mmCIF file of C-alpha atoms and ligand atoms in Angstrom:
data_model
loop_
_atom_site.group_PDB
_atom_site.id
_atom_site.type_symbol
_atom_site.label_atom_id
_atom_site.label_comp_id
_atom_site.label_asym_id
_atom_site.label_seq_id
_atom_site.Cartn_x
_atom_site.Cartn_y
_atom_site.Cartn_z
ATOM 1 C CA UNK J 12 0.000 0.000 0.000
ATOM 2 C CA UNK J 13 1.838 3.552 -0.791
ATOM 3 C CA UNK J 14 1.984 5.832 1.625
ATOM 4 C CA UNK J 15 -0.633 8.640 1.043
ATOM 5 C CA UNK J 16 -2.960 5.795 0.531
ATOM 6 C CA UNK J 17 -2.689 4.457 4.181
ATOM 7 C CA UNK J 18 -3.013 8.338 5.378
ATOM 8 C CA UNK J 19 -6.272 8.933 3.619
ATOM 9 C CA UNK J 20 -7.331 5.150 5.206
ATOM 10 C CA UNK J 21 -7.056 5.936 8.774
ATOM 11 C CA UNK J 22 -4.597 6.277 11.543
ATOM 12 C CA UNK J 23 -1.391 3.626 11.009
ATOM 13 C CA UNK J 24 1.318 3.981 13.595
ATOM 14 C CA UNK J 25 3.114 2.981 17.108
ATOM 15 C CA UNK J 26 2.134 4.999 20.414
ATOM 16 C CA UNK J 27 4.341 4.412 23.503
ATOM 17 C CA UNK J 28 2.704 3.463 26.076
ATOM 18 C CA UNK J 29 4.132 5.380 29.098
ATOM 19 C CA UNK J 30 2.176 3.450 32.464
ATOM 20 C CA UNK J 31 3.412 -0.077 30.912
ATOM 21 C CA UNK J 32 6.586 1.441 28.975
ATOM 22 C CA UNK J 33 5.659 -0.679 26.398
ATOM 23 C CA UNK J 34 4.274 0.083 22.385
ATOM 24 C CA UNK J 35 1.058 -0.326 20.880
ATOM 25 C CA UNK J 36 0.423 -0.334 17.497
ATOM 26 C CA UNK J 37 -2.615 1.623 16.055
ATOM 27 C CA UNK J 38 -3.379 0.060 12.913
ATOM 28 C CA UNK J 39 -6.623 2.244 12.224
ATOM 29 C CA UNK J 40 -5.984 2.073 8.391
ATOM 30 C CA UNK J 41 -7.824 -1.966 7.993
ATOM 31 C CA UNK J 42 -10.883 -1.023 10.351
ATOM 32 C CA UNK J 43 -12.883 -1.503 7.380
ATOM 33 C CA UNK J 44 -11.755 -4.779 6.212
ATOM 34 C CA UNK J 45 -14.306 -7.324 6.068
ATOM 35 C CA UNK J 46 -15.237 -9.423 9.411
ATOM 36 C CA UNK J 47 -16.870 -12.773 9.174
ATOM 37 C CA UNK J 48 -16.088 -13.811 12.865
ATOM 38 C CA UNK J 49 -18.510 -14.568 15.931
ATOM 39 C CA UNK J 50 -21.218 -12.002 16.735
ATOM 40 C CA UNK J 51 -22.188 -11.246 20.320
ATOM 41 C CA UNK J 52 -25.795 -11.288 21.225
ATOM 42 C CA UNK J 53 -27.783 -8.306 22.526
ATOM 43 C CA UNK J 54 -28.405 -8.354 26.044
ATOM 44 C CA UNK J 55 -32.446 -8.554 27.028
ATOM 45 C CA UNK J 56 -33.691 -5.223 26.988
ATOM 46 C CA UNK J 57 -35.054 -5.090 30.387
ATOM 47 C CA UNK J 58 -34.375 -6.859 33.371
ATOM 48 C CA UNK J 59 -36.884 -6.870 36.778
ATOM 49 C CA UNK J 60 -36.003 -4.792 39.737
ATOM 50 C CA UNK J 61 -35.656 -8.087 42.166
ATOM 51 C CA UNK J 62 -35.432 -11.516 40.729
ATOM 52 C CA UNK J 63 -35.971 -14.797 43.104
ATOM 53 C CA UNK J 64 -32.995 -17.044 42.207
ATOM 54 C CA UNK J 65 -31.017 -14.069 41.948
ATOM 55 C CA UNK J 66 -27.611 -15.072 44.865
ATOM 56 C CA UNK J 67 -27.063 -11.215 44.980
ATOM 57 C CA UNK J 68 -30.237 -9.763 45.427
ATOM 58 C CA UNK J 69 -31.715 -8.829 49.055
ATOM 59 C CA UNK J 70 -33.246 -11.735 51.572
ATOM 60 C CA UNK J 71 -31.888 -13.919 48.907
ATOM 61 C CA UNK J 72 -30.092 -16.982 49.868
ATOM 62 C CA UNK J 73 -26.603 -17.887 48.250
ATOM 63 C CA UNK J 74 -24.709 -20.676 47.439
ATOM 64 C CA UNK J 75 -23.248 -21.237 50.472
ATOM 65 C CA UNK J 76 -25.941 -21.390 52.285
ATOM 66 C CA UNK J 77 -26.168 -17.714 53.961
ATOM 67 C CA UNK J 78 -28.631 -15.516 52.820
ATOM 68 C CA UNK J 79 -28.756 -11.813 52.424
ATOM 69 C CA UNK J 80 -29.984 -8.823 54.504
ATOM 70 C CA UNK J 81 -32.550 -6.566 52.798
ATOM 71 C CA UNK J 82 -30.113 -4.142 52.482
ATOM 72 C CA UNK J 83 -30.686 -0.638 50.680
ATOM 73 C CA UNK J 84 -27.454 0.899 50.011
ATOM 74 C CA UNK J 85 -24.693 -0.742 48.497
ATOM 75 C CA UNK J 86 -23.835 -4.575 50.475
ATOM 76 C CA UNK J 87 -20.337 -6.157 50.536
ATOM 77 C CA UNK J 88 -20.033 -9.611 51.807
ATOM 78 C CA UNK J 89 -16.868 -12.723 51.368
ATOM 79 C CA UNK J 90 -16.983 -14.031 47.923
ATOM 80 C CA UNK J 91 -18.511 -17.547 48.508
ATOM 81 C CA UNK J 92 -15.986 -19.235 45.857
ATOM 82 C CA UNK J 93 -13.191 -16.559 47.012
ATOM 83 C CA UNK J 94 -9.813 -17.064 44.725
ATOM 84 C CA UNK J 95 -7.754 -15.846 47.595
ATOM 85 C CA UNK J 96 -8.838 -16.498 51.414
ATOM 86 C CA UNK J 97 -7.961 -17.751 55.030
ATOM 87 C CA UNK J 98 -9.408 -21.139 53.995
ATOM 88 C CA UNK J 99 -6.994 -22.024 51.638
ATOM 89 C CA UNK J 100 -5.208 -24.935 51.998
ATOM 90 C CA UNK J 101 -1.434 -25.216 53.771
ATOM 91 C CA UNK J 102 0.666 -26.106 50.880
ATOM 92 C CA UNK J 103 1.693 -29.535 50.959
ATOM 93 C CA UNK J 104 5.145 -30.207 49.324
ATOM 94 C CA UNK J 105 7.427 -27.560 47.780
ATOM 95 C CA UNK J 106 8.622 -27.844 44.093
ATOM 96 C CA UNK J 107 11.930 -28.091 42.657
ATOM 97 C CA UNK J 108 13.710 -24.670 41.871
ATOM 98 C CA UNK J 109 13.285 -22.369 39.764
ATOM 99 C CA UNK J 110 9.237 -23.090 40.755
ATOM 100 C CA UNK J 111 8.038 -21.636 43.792
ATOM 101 C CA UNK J 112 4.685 -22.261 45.671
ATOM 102 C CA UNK J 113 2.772 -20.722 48.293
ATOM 103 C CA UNK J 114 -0.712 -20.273 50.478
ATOM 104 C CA UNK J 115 -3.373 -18.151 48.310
ATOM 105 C CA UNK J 116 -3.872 -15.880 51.326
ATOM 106 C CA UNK J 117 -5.680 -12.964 50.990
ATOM 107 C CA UNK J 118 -9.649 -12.094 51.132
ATOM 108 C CA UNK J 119 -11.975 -12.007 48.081
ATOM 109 C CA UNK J 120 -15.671 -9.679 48.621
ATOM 110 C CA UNK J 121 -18.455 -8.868 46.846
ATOM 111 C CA UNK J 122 -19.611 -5.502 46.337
ATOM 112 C CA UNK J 123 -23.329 -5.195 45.162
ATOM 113 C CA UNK J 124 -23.212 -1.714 43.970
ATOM 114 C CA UNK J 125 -27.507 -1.535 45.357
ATOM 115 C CA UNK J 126 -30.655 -3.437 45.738
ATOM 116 C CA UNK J 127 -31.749 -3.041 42.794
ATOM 117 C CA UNK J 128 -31.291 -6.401 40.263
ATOM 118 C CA UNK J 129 -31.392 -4.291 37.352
ATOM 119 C CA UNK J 130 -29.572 -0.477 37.890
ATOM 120 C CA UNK J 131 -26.088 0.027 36.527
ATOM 121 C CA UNK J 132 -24.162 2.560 37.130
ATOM 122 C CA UNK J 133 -25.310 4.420 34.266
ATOM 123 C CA UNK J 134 -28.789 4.257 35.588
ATOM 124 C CA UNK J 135 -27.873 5.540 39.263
ATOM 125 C CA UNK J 136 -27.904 8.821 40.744
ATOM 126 C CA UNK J 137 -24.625 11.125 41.569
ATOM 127 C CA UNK J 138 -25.365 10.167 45.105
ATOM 128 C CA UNK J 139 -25.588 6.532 44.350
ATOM 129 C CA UNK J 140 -22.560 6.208 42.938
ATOM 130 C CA UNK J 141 -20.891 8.377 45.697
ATOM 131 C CA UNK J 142 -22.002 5.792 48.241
ATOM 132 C CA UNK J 143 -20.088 3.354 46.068
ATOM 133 C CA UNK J 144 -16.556 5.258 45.924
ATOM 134 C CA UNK J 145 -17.028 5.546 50.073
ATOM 135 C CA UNK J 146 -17.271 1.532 50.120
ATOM 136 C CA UNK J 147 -14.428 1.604 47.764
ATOM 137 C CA UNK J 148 -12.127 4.185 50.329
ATOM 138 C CA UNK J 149 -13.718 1.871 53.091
ATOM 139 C CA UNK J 150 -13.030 -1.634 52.067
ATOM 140 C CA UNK J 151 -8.990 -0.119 50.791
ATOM 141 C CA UNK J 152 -8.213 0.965 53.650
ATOM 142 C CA UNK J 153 -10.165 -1.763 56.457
ATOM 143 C CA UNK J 154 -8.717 -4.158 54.389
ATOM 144 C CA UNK J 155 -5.399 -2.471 53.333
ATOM 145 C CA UNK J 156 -4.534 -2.346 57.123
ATOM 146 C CA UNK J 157 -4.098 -5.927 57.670
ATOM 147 C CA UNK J 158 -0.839 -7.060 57.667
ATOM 148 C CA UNK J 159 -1.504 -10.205 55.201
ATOM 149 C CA UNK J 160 -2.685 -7.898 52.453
ATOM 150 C CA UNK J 161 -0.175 -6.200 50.412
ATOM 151 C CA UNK J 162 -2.511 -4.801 47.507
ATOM 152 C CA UNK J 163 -6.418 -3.982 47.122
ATOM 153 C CA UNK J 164 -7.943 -4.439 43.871
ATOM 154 C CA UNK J 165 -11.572 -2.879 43.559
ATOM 155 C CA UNK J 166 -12.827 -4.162 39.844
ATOM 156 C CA UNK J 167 -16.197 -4.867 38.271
ATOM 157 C CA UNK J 168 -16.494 -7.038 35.260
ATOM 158 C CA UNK J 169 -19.823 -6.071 33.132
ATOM 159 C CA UNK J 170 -21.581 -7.902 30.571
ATOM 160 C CA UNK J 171 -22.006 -11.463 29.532
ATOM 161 C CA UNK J 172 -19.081 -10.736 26.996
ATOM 162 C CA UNK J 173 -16.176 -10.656 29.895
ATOM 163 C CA UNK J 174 -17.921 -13.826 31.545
ATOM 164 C CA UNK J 175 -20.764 -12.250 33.877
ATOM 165 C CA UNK J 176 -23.306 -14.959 34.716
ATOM 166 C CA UNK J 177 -25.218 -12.313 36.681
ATOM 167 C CA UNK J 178 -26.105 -9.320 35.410
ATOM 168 C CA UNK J 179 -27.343 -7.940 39.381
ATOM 169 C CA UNK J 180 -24.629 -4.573 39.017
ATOM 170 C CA UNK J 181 -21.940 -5.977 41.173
ATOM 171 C CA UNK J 182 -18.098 -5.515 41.463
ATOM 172 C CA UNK J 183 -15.173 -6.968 43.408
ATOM 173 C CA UNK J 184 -12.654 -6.440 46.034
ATOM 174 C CA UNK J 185 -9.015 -9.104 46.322
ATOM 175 C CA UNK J 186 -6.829 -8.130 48.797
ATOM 176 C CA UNK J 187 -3.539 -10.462 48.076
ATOM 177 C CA UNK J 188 -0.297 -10.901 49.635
ATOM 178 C CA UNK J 189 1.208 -9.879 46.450
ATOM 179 C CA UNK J 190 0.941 -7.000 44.076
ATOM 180 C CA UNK J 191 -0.994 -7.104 41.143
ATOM 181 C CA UNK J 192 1.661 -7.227 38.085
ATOM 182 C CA UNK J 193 -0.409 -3.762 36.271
ATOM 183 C CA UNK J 194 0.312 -1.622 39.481
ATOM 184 C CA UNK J 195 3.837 -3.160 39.883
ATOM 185 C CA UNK J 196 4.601 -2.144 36.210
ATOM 186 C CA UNK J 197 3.110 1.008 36.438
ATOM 187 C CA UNK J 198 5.126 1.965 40.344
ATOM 188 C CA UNK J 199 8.457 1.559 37.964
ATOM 189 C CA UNK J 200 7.239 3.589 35.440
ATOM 190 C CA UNK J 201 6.544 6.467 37.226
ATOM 191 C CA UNK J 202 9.543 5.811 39.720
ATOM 192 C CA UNK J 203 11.539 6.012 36.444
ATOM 193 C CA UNK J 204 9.826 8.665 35.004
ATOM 194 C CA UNK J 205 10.427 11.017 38.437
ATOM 195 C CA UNK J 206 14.214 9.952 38.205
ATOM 196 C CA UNK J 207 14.731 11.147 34.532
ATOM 197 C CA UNK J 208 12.554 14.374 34.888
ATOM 198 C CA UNK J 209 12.168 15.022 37.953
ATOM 199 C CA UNK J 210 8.115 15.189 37.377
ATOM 200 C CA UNK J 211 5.056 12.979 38.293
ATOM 201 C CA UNK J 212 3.994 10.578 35.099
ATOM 202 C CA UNK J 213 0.478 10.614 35.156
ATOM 203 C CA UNK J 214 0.369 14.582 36.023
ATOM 204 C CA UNK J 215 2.051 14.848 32.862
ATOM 205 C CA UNK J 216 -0.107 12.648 30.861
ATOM 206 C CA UNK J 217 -3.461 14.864 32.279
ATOM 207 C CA UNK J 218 -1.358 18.070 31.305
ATOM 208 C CA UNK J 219 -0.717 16.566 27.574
ATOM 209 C CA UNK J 220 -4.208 15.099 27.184
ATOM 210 C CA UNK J 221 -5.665 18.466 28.377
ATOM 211 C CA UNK J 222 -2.993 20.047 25.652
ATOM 212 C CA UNK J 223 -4.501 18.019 22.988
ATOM 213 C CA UNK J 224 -7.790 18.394 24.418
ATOM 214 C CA UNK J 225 -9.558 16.054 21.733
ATOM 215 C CA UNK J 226 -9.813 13.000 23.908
ATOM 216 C CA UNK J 227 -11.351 14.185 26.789
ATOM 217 C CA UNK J 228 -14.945 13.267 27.907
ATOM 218 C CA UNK J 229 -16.012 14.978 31.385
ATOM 219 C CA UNK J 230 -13.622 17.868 32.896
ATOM 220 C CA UNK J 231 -14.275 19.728 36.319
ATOM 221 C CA UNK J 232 -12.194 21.581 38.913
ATOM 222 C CA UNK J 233 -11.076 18.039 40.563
ATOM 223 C CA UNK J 234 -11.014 15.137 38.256
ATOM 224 C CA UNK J 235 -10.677 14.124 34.358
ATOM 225 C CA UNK J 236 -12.108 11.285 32.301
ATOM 226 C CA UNK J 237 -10.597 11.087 28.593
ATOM 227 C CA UNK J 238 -9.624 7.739 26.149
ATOM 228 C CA UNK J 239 -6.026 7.732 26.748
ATOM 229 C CA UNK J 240 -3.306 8.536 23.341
ATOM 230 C CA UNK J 241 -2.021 5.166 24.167
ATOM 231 C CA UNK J 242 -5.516 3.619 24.562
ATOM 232 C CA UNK J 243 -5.183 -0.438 23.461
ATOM 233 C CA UNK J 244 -8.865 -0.856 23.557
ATOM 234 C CA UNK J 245 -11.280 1.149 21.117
ATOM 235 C CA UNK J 246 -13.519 2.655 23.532
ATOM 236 C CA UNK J 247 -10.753 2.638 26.755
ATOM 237 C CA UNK J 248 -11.059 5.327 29.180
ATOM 238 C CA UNK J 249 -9.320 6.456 31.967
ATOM 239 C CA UNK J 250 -10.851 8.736 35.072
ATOM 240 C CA UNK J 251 -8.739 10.016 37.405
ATOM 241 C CA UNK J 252 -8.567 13.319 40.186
ATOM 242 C CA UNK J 253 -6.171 15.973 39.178
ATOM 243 C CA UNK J 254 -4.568 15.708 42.523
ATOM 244 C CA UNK J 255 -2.015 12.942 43.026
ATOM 245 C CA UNK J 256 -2.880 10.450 45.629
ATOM 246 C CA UNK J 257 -1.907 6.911 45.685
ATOM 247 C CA UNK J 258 -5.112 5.581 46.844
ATOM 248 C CA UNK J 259 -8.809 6.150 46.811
ATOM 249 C CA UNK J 260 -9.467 7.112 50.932
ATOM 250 C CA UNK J 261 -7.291 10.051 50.183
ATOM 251 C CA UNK J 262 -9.431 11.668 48.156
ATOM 252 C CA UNK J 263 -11.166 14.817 49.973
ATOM 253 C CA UNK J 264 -15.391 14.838 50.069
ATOM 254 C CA UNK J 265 -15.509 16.977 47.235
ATOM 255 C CA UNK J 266 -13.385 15.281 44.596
ATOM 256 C CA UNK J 267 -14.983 11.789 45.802
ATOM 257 C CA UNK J 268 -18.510 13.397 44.798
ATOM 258 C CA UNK J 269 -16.770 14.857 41.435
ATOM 259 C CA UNK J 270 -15.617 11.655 40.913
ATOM 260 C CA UNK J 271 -19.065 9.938 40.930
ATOM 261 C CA UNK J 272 -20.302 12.608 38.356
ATOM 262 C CA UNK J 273 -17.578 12.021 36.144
ATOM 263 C CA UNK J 274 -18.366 8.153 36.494
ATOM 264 C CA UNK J 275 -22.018 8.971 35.639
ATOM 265 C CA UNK J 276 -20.991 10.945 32.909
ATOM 266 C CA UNK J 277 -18.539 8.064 31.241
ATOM 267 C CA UNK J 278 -20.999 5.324 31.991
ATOM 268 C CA UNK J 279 -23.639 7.273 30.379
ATOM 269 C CA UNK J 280 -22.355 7.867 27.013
ATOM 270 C CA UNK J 281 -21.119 3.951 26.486
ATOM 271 C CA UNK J 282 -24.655 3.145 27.307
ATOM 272 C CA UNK J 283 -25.750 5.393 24.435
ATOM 273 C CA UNK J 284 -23.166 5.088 22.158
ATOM 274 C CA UNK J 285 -25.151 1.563 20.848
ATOM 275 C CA UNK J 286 -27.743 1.743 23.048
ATOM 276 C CA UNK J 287 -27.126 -1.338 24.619
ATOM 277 C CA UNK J 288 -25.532 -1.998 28.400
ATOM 278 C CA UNK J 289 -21.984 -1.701 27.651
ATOM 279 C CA UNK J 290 -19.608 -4.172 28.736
ATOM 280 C CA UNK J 291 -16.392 -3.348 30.308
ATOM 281 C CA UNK J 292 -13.517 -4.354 32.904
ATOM 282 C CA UNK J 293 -13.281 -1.916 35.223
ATOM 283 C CA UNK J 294 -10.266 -1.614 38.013
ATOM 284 C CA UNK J 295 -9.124 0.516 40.267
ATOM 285 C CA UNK J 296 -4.854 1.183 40.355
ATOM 286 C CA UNK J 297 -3.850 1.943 43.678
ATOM 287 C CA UNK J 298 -0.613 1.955 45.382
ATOM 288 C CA UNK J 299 0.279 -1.069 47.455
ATOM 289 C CA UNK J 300 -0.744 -1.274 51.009
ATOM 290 C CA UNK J 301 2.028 -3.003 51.990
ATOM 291 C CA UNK J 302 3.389 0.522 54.029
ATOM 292 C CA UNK J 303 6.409 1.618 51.537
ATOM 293 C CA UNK J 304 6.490 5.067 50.410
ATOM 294 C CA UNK J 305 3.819 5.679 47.672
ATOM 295 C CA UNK J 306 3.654 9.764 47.097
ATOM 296 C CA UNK J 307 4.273 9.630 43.630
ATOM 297 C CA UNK J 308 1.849 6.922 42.645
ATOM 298 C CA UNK J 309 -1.392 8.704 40.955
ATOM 299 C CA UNK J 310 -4.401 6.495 41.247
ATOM 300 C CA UNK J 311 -6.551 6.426 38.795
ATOM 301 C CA UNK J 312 -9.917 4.032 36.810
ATOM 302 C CA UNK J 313 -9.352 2.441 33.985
ATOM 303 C CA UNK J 314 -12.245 1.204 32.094
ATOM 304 C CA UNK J 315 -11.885 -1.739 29.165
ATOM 305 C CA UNK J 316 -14.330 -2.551 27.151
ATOM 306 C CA UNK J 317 -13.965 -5.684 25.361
ATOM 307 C CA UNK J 318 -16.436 -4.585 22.251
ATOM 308 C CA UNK J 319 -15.061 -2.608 19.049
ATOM 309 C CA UNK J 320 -18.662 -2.869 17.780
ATOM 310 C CA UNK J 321 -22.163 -3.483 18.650
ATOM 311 C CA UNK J 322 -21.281 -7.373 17.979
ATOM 312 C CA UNK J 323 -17.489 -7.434 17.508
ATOM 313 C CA UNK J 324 -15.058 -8.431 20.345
ATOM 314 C CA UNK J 325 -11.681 -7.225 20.375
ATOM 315 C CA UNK J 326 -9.734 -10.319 20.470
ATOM 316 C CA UNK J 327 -6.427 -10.916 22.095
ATOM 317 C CA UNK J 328 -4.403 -13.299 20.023
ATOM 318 C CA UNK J 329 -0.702 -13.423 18.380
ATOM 319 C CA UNK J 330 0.469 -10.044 19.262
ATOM 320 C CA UNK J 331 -1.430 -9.051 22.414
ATOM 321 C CA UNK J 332 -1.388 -13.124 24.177
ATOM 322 C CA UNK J 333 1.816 -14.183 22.617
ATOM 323 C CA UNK J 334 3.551 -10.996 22.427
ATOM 324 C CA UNK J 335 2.501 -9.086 24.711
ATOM 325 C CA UNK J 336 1.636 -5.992 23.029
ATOM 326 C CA UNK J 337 -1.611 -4.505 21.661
ATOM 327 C CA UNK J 338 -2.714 -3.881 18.131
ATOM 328 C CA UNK J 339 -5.769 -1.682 17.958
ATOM 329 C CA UNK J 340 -7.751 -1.407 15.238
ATOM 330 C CA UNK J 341 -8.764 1.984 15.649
ATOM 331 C CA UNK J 342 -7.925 5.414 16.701
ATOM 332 C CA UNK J 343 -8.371 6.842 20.497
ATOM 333 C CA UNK J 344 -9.500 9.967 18.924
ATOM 334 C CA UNK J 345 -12.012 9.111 16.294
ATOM 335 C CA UNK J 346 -13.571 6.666 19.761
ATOM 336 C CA UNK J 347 -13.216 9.211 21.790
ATOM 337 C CA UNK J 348 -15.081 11.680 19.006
ATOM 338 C CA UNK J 349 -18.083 9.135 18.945
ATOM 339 C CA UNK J 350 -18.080 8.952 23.084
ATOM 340 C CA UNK J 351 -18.558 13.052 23.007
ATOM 341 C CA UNK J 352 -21.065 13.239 19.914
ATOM 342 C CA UNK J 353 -23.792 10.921 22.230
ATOM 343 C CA UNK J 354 -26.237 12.410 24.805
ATOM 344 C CA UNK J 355 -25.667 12.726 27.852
ATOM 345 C CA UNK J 356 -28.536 11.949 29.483
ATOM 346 C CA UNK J 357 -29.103 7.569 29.439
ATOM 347 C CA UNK J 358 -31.210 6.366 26.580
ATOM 348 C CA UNK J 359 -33.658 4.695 28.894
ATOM 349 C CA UNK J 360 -34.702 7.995 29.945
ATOM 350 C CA UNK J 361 -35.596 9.478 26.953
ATOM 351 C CA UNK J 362 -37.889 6.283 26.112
ATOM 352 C CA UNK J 363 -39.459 7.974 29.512
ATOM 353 C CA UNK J 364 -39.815 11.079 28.430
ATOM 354 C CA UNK J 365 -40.947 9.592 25.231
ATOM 355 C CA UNK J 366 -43.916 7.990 26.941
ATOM 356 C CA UNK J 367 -44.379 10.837 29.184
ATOM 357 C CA UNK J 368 -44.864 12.869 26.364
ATOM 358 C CA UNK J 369 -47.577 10.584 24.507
ATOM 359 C CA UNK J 370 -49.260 9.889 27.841
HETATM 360 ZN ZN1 ZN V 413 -30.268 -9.555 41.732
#
């Protein structure tokens, strides 16, 4: 293909990725090329407020026998088939070198975000999702204090499409006696970063995003949400407070409540983008909790969705599995252009006001 003919195609080039110091190639130019792979279904449109058999709704029992309170607000409880947990087994024999082996200590929690069976985040209020940062500051730092757990990892995996068997809005808390590789990768590349320049990474990548400008989907006086330059999945965004603190509970009241509106505001617009309940992996990067000196770690959300389009999954194969790096098939900016040209008010509301109007 010449040259002026991949221009006029699309975006076609490497962006370093400064967080994982490694490169990921943008190969925008072949979006178009035909697909004949697997399709995703469409979710059911709409789901009941409570369902019976549901393990995660209130006064419902679960697998292990316990049942629920009726709770109202958002309800953590111990994962009953926890990965990591003070149940695991002594480890029997030790293998020969170079393997190692070890107890999977740690604790593994639910974290039903509400009541409700069948409200996303998209579909909460400002204040809903606010109560949900304060369990996420409260279950980092509870848990974060015991001297087992070295790391907390706050995640929510969403949609069928990332292996969700129940679609009751729910997320996850491990706290391991190791650190999750990600965070580990990302503490040397700021550490190194500081070093060379003598400047915090990720308050330089707000300050170039904010230079560009383009990317960015929800800006306030505290925090940021914008698809990263370096983004390896199409629709990937990252939110994050301007201020640098290494981990959720030191945010003040005020950028924890800006924070939930910029949630709101992210959640929002992948909802309407298809109009469809978008899938993602969502995680929280936090510095250890392991009591070493984390100033210069910036924590941050980093959402992944796994779709490219309405029924295309982004695969990870060759490159990304065997290699280790991303390709992306499109370009952060023309994703991040279609994030900012939906509404920003959720597409189930408008049905509403729809009906409201022809009542
Ligand atoms: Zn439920």
């Amino acid at each position: 293909m010449d040259k002026s003919l991949a221009r006029s195609q699309g975006l076609w080039e490497e962006r370093w990725h400064p967080l994982r110091e490694e490169w990921v190639v943008i190969a925008a130019h072949r979006q178009h090329r035909p697909w004949s792979g697997a399709m995703v279904a469409a979710s059911s449109p709409t789901a009941p407020a409570y369902v019976a058999d549901c393990y995660l709704c209130p006064g419902n029992a679960r697998v292990g026998g316990a049942a629920n309170p009726r709770y109202e607000g958002p309800y953590v409880f111990t994962n009953d088939h926890p990965c990591v947990g003070p149940e695991a087994p002594e480890v029997p024999t030790l293998p020969p070198s170079p393997y190692r082996v070890r107890r999977a200590d740690g604790l593994a929690r639910v974290l039903c975000y509400s009541p409700k069976h069948n409200l996303s985040m998209a579909e909460m209020s400002d204040e809903m999702i606010c109560d949900i940062v304060g369990v996420w500051r409260q279950q980092t730092a509870e848990l974060g204090a015991r001297a087992e757990v070295q790391h907390v990892l706050c995640f929510e995996n969403k949609g069928e499409v990332v292996g969700v068997s129940n679609p009751h809005p729910h997320g996850q808390i491990y706290a391991t006696n190791f650190v999750f590789k990600t965070i580990e990768q990302e503490l040397l590349a700021s550490r190194r970063y500081l070093n060379e320049t003598g400047r915090t990474l990720f308050t330089d990548i707000i300050a170039a995003e904010q230079a560009e400008g383009r990317r960015i989907l929800y800006e306030d006086e505290h925090v940021i949400a914008f698809v990263p330059y370096f983004a390896r999945y199409a629709y990937e965004v990252y939110v994050t407070p301007k201020r640098t603190v290494p981990h959720i509970f030191a945010l003040r009241d005020e950028e924890t409540q800006a924070l939930a509106r910029a949630l709101k505001m992210v959640t929002v617009r992948f909802d309407n983008l298809w109009r469809m309940s978008f899938p993602y992996v969502m995680a929280l990067h936090q510095a250890p909790t392991d009591g070493g000196d984390y100033r210069t770690f910036h924590f941050f959300l980093a959402f992944h969705p796994p779709l490219r389009q309405p029924d295309v999954l982004k695969y990870l194969a060759g490159p990304e599995i065997g290699g280790g790096n991303f390709i992306s098939d499109t370009s952060p900016e023309a994703k991040a252009a279609e994030l900012l040209a939906v509404s920003t008010t959720h597409y189930r509301e408008w049905r509403n006001e729809h009906d409201s109007k022809r009542a």
